[in-house]
Short mmCIF file of C-alpha atoms and ligand atoms in Angstrom, two decimals:
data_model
loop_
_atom_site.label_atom_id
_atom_site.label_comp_id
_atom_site.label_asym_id
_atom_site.label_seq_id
_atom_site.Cartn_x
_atom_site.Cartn_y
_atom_site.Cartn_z
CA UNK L 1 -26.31 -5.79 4.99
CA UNK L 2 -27.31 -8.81 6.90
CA UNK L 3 -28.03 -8.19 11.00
CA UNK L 4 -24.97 -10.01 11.71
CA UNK L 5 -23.35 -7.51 10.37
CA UNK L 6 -25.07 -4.68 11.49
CA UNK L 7 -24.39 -5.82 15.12
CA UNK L 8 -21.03 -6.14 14.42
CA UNK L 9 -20.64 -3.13 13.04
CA UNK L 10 -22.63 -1.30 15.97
CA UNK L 11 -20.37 -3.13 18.26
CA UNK L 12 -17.32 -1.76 16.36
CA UNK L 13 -18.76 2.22 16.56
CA UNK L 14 -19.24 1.76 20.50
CA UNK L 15 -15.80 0.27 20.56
CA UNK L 16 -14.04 2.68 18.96
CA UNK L 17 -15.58 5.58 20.91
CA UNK L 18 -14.88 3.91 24.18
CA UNK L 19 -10.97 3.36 23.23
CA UNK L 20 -10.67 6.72 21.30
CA UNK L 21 -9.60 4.25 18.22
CA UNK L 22 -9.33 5.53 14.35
CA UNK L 23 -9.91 2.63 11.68
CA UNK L 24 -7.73 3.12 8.77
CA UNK L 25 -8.13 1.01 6.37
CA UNK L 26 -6.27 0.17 2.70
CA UNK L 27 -7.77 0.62 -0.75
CA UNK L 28 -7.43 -3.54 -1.56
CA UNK L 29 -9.16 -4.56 1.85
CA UNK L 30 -12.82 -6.43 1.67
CA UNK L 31 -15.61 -4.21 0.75
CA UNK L 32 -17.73 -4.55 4.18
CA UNK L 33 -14.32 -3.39 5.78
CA UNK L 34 -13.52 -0.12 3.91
CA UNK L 35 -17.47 0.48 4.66
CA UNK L 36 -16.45 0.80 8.20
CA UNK L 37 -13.31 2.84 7.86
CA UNK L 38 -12.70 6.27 9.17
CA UNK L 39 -10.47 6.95 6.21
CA UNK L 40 -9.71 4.66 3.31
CA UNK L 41 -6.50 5.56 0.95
CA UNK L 42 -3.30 4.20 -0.21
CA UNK L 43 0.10 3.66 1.64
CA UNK L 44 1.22 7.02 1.71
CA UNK L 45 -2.18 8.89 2.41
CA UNK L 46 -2.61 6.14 5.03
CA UNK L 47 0.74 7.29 6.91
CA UNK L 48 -0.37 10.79 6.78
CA UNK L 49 -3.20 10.07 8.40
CA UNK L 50 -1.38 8.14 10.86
CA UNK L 51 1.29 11.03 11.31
CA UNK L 52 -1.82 13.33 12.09
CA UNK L 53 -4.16 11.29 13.73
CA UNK L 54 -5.10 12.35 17.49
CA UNK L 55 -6.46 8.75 18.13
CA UNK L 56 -5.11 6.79 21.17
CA UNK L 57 -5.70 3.83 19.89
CA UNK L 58 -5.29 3.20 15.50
CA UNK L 59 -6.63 0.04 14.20
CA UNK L 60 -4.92 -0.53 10.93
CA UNK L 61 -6.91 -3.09 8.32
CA UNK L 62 -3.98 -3.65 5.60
CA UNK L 63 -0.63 -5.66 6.12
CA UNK L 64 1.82 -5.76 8.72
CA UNK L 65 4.34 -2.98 7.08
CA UNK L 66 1.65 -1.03 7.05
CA UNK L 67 0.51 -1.45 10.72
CA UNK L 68 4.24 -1.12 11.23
CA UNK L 69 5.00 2.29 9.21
CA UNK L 70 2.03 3.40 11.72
CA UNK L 71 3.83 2.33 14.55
CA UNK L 72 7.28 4.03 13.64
CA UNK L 73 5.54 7.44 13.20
CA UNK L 74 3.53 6.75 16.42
CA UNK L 75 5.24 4.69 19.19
CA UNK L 76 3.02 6.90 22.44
CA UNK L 77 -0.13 5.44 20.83
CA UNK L 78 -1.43 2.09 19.98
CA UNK L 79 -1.46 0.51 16.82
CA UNK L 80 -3.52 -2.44 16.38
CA UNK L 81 -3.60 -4.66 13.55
CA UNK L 82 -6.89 -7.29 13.53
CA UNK L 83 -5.01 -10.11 11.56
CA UNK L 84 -1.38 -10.53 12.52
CA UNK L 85 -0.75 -12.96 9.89
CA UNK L 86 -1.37 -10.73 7.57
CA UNK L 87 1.98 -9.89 5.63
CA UNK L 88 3.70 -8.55 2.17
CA UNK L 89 5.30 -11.44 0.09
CA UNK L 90 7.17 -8.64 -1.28
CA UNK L 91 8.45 -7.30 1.88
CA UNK L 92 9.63 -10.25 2.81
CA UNK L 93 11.85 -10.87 -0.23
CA UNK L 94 14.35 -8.80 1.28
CA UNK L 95 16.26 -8.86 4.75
CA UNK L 96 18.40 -6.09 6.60
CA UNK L 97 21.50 -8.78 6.39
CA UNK L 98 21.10 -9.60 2.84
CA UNK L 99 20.97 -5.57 1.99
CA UNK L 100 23.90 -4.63 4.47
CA UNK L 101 25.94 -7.31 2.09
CA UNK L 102 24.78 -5.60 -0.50
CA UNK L 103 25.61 -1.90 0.24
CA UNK L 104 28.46 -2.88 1.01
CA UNK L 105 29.16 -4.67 -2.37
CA UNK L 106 28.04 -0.98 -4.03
CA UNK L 107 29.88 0.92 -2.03
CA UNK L 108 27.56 2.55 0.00
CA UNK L 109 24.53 3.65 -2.21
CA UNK L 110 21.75 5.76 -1.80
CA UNK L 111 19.23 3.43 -0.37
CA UNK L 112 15.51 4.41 -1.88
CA UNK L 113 13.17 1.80 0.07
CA UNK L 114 9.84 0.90 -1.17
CA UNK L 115 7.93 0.86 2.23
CA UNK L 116 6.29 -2.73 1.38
CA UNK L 117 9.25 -3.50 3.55
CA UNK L 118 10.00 -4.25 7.27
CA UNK L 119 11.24 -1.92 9.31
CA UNK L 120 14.75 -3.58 9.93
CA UNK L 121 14.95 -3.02 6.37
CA UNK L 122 14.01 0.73 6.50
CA UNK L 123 16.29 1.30 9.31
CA UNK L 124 19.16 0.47 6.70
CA UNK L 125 17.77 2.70 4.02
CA UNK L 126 18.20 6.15 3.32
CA UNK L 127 14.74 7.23 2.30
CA UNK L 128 11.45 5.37 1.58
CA UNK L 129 8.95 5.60 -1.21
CA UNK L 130 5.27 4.54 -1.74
CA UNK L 131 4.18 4.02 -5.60
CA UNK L 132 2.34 7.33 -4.86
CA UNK L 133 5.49 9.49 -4.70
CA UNK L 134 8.49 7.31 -5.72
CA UNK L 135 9.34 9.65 -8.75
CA UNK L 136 9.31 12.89 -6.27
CA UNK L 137 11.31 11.13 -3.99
CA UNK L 138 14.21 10.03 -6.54
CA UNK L 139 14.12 13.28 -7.89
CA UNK L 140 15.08 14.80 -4.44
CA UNK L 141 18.61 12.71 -3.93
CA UNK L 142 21.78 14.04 -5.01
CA UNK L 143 23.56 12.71 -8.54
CA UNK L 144 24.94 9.14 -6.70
CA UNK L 145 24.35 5.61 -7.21
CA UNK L 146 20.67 4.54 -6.23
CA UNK L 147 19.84 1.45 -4.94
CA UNK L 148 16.12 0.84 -4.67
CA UNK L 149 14.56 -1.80 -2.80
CA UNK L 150 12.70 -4.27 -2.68
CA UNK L 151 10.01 -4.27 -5.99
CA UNK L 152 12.32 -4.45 -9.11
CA UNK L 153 9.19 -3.48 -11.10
CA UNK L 154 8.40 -0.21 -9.40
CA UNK L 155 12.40 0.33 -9.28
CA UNK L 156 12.59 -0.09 -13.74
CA UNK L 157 9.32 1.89 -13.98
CA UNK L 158 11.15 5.13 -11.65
CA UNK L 159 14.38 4.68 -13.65
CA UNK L 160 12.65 4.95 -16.48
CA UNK L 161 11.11 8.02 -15.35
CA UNK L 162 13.46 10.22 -13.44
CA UNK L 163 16.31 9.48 -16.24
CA UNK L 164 18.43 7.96 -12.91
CA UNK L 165 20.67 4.87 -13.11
CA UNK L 166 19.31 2.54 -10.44
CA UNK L 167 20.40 -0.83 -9.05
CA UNK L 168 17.24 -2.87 -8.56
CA UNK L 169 16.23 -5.70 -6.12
CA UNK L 170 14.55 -8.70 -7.38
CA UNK L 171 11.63 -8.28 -5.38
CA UNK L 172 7.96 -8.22 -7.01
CA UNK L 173 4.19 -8.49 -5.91
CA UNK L 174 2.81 -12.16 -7.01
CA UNK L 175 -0.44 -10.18 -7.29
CA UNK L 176 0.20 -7.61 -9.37
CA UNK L 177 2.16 -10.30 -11.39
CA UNK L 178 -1.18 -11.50 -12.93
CA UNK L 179 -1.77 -8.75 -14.08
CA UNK L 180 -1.16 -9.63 -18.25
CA UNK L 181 -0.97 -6.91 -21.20
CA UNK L 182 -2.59 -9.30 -23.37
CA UNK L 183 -5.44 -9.04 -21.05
CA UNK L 184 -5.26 -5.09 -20.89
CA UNK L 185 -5.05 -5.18 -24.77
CA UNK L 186 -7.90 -7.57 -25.46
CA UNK L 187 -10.38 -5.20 -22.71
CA UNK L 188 -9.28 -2.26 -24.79
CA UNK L 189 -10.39 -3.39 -27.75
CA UNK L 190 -13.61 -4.60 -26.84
CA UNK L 191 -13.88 -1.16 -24.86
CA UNK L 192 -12.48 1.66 -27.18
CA UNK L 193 -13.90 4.06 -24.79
CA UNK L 194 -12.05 3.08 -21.51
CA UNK L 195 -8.96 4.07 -19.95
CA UNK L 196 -6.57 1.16 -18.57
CA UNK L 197 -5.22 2.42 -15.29
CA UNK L 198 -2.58 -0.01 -13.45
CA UNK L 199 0.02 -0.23 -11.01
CA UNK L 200 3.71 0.68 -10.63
CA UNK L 201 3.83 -2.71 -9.52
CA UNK L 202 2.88 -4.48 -12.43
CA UNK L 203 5.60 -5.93 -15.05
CA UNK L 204 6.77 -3.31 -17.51
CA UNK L 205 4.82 -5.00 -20.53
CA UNK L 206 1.45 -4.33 -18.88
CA UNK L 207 2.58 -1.14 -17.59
CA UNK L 208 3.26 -0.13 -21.26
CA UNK L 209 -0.44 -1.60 -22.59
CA UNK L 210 -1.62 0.99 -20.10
CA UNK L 211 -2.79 4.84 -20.68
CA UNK L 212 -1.77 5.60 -16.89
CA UNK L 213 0.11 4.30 -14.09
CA UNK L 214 -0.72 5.37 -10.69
CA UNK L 215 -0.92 4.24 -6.94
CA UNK L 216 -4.30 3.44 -6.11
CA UNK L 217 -4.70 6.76 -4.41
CA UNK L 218 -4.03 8.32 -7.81
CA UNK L 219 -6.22 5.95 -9.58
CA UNK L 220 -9.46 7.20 -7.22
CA UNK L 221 -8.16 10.82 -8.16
CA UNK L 222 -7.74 10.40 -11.43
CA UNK L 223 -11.12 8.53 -12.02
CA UNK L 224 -12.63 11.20 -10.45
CA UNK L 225 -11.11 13.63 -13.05
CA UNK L 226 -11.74 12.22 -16.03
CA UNK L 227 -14.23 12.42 -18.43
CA UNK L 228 -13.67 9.05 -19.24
CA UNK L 229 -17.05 6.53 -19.51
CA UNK L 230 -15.07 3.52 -18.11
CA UNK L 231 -12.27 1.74 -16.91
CA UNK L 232 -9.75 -0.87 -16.90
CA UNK L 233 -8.43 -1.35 -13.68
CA UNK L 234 -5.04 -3.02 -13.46
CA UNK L 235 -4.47 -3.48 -9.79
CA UNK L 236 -5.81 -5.89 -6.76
CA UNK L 237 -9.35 -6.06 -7.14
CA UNK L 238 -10.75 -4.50 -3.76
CA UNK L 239 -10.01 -1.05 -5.14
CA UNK L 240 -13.31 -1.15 -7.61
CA UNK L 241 -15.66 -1.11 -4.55
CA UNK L 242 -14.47 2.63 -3.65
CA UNK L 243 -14.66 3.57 -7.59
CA UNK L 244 -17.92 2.15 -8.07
CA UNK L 245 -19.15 4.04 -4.98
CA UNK L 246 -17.17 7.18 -5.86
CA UNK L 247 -18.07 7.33 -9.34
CA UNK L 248 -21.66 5.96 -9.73
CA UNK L 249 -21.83 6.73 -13.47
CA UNK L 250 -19.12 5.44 -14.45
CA UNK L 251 -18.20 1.49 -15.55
CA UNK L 252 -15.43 -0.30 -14.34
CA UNK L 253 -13.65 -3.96 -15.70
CA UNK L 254 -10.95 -5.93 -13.77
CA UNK L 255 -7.73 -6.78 -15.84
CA UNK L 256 -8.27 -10.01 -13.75
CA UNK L 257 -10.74 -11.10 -11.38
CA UNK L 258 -7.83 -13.10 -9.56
CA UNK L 259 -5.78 -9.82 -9.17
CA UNK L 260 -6.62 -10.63 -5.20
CA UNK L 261 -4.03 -9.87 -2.74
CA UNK L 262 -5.11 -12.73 0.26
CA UNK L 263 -3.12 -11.21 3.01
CA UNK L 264 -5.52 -7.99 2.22
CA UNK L 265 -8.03 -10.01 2.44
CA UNK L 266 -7.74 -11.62 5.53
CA UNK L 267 -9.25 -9.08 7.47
CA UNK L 268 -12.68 -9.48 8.49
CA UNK L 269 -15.43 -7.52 10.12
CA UNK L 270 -15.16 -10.17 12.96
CA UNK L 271 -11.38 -9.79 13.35
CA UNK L 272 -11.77 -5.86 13.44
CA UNK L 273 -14.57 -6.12 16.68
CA UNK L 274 -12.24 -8.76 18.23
CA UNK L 275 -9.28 -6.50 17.82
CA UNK L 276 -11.42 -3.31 19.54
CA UNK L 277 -12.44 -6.02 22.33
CA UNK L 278 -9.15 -7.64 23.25
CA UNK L 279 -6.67 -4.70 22.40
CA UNK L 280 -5.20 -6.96 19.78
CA UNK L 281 -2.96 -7.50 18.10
CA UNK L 282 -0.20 -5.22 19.71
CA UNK L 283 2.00 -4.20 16.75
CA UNK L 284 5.48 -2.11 17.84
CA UNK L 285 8.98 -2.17 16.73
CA UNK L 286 12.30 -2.25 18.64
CA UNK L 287 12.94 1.25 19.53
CA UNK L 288 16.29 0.83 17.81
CA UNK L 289 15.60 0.09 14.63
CA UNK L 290 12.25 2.07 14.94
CA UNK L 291 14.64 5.83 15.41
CA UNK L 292 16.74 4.52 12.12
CA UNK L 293 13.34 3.78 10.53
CA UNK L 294 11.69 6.70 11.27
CA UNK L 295 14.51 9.13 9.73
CA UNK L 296 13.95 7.11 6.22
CA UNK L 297 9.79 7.53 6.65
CA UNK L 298 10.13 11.32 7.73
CA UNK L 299 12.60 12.23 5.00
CA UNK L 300 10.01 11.20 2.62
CA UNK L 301 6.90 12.50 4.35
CA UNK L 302 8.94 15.79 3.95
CA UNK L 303 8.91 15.76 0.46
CA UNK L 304 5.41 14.26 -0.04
P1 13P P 401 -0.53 1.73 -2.82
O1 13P P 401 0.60 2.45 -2.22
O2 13P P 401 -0.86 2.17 -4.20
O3 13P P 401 -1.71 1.76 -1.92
O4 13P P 401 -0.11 0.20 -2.99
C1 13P P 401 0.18 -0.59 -1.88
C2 13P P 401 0.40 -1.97 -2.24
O5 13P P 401 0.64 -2.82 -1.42
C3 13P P 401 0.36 -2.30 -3.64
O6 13P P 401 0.46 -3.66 -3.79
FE1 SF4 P 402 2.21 -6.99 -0.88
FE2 SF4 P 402 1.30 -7.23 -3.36
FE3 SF4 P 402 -0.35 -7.66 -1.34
FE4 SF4 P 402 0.52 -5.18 -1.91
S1 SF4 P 402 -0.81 -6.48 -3.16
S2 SF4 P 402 0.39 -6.12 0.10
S3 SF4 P 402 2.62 -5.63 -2.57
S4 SF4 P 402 1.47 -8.85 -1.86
#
């Protein structure tokens, strides 16, 4: 660690004591980051933390429908999100207009929303997902036309699953998108040994190369399981640090070194201490849309 750092990061401790802060922080963001986190997980296991968290003041290192789902679940306390730019391509394939049109065009469907959404478009849905319980959560609706938003790839792969007929969005991750079964194939044979673990996300041709597919919660679980030598890790990048630190003896390989999600990886240490100085940046939803938000997030935490 250089002492840059190492004043920044004392800097950030004092901070966070003197504001009563939590730092959660996502699986994909920079390495020196998730060393300073008070928990590290994935989407869902970040909004149960957030649900239980006793913190005034939550400083959320991931993107803005992250920061947001925080927010929803926690309007009396402040969430804070170090780099406001910081967005989901994916979310932002799909607006609350463009999926009242299209309810409406079903006939009223059951709305299943990935939460990689905003949260005008969870305030039009009728339950949300992560990738870490998306199967559980179809499983729970009543026999009736599903419509799940926004990731068409996580949509085909929980079809495919739960048996259901599902109406899918075209929405997608541009990261996980490089992520090629060719490439899975050729690491497999050069590594009989290793399991390839990848996304929900990813297209359905690398999701078939693979010998699991799990949220990157379940990835660090099921690592830790297995008696496995090695891996082949088909998701954003920033998830190996954790692994490697997790599970020393064990070897990890990237399906592709350019599996990097930039909007994860725009926070910085810097950013973080700034955000702990100035109270910034504010993050909160009209109240609204936050109540018709909240019912699709707490039906799902319900089930999780
Ligand atoms: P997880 O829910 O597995 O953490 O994934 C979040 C995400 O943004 C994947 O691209
Ligand atoms: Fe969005 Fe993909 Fe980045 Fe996840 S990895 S935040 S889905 S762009």
């Amino acid at each position: 660690m250089t002492t840059k750092n190492a004043d920044i990061i004392s800097e950030i401790t004092r901070l966070k004591k003197q504001r009563n802060a939590v730092i959660l922080v996502h699986n994909y963001q920079r390495s020196e980051v998730q060393d300073i986190a008070d928990f590290t997980g994935d989407s869902l296991e970040l909004s149960q933390k957030a649900a239980k968290t006793t913190a005034e003041v939550i400083v959320f290192c991931g993107v803005h429908f992250m920061a947001e789902t925080a927010y929803i679940i926690n309007p009396h306390r402040v969430v804070l999100m170090p780099e406001i730019e910081a967005g989901c391509p994916m979310a932002d394939m799909i607006t609350a207009e463009a999926l009242l049109a299209r309810k409406k065009e079903l006939k009223n469907p059951t709305v299943v929303c990935y939460v990689n959404s905003t949260a005008a478009v969870k305030a039009e849905s009728d339950i949300c997902c992560t990738s870490g319980n998306a199967i559980q959560v179809v499983n729970s609706l009543p026999d009736q036309e599903i419509l799940f938003v926004p990731d068409q790839y996580l949509g085909q792969w929980v079809a495919e699953k739960t048996g259901r007929k599902m109406q899918l969005w075209p929405g997608f991750c541009p990261t996980h998108m490089r992520i090629m079964p060719e490439d899975i194939l050729k690491l497999k044979n050069k590594h009989p040994g290793a399991l390839a673990l990848v996304h929900p996300e990813c297209r359905p041709d690398a999701k078939a190369a693979a010998d699991a597919v799990l949220s990157t919660g379940q990835m660090m679980r099921f690592v830790r399981e297995s008696k496995a030598p090695g891996f082949i890790i088909g998701t954003e990048t920033g998830i190996i640090h954790r692994l490697k630190i997790e599970n020393p003896s064990k070897f990890f390989l990237t399906v592709n070194d350019k599996a990097v999600c930039p909007n994860m990886k725009s926070t910085t240490l810097e950013k973080v201490l700034w955000s702990l100085q100035d109270m910034r940046h504010v993050i909160s939803v009209p109240e609204d849309i936050r109540v018709r938000a909240l019912s699709a997030v707490e039906r799902m935490l319900a089930i999780s």
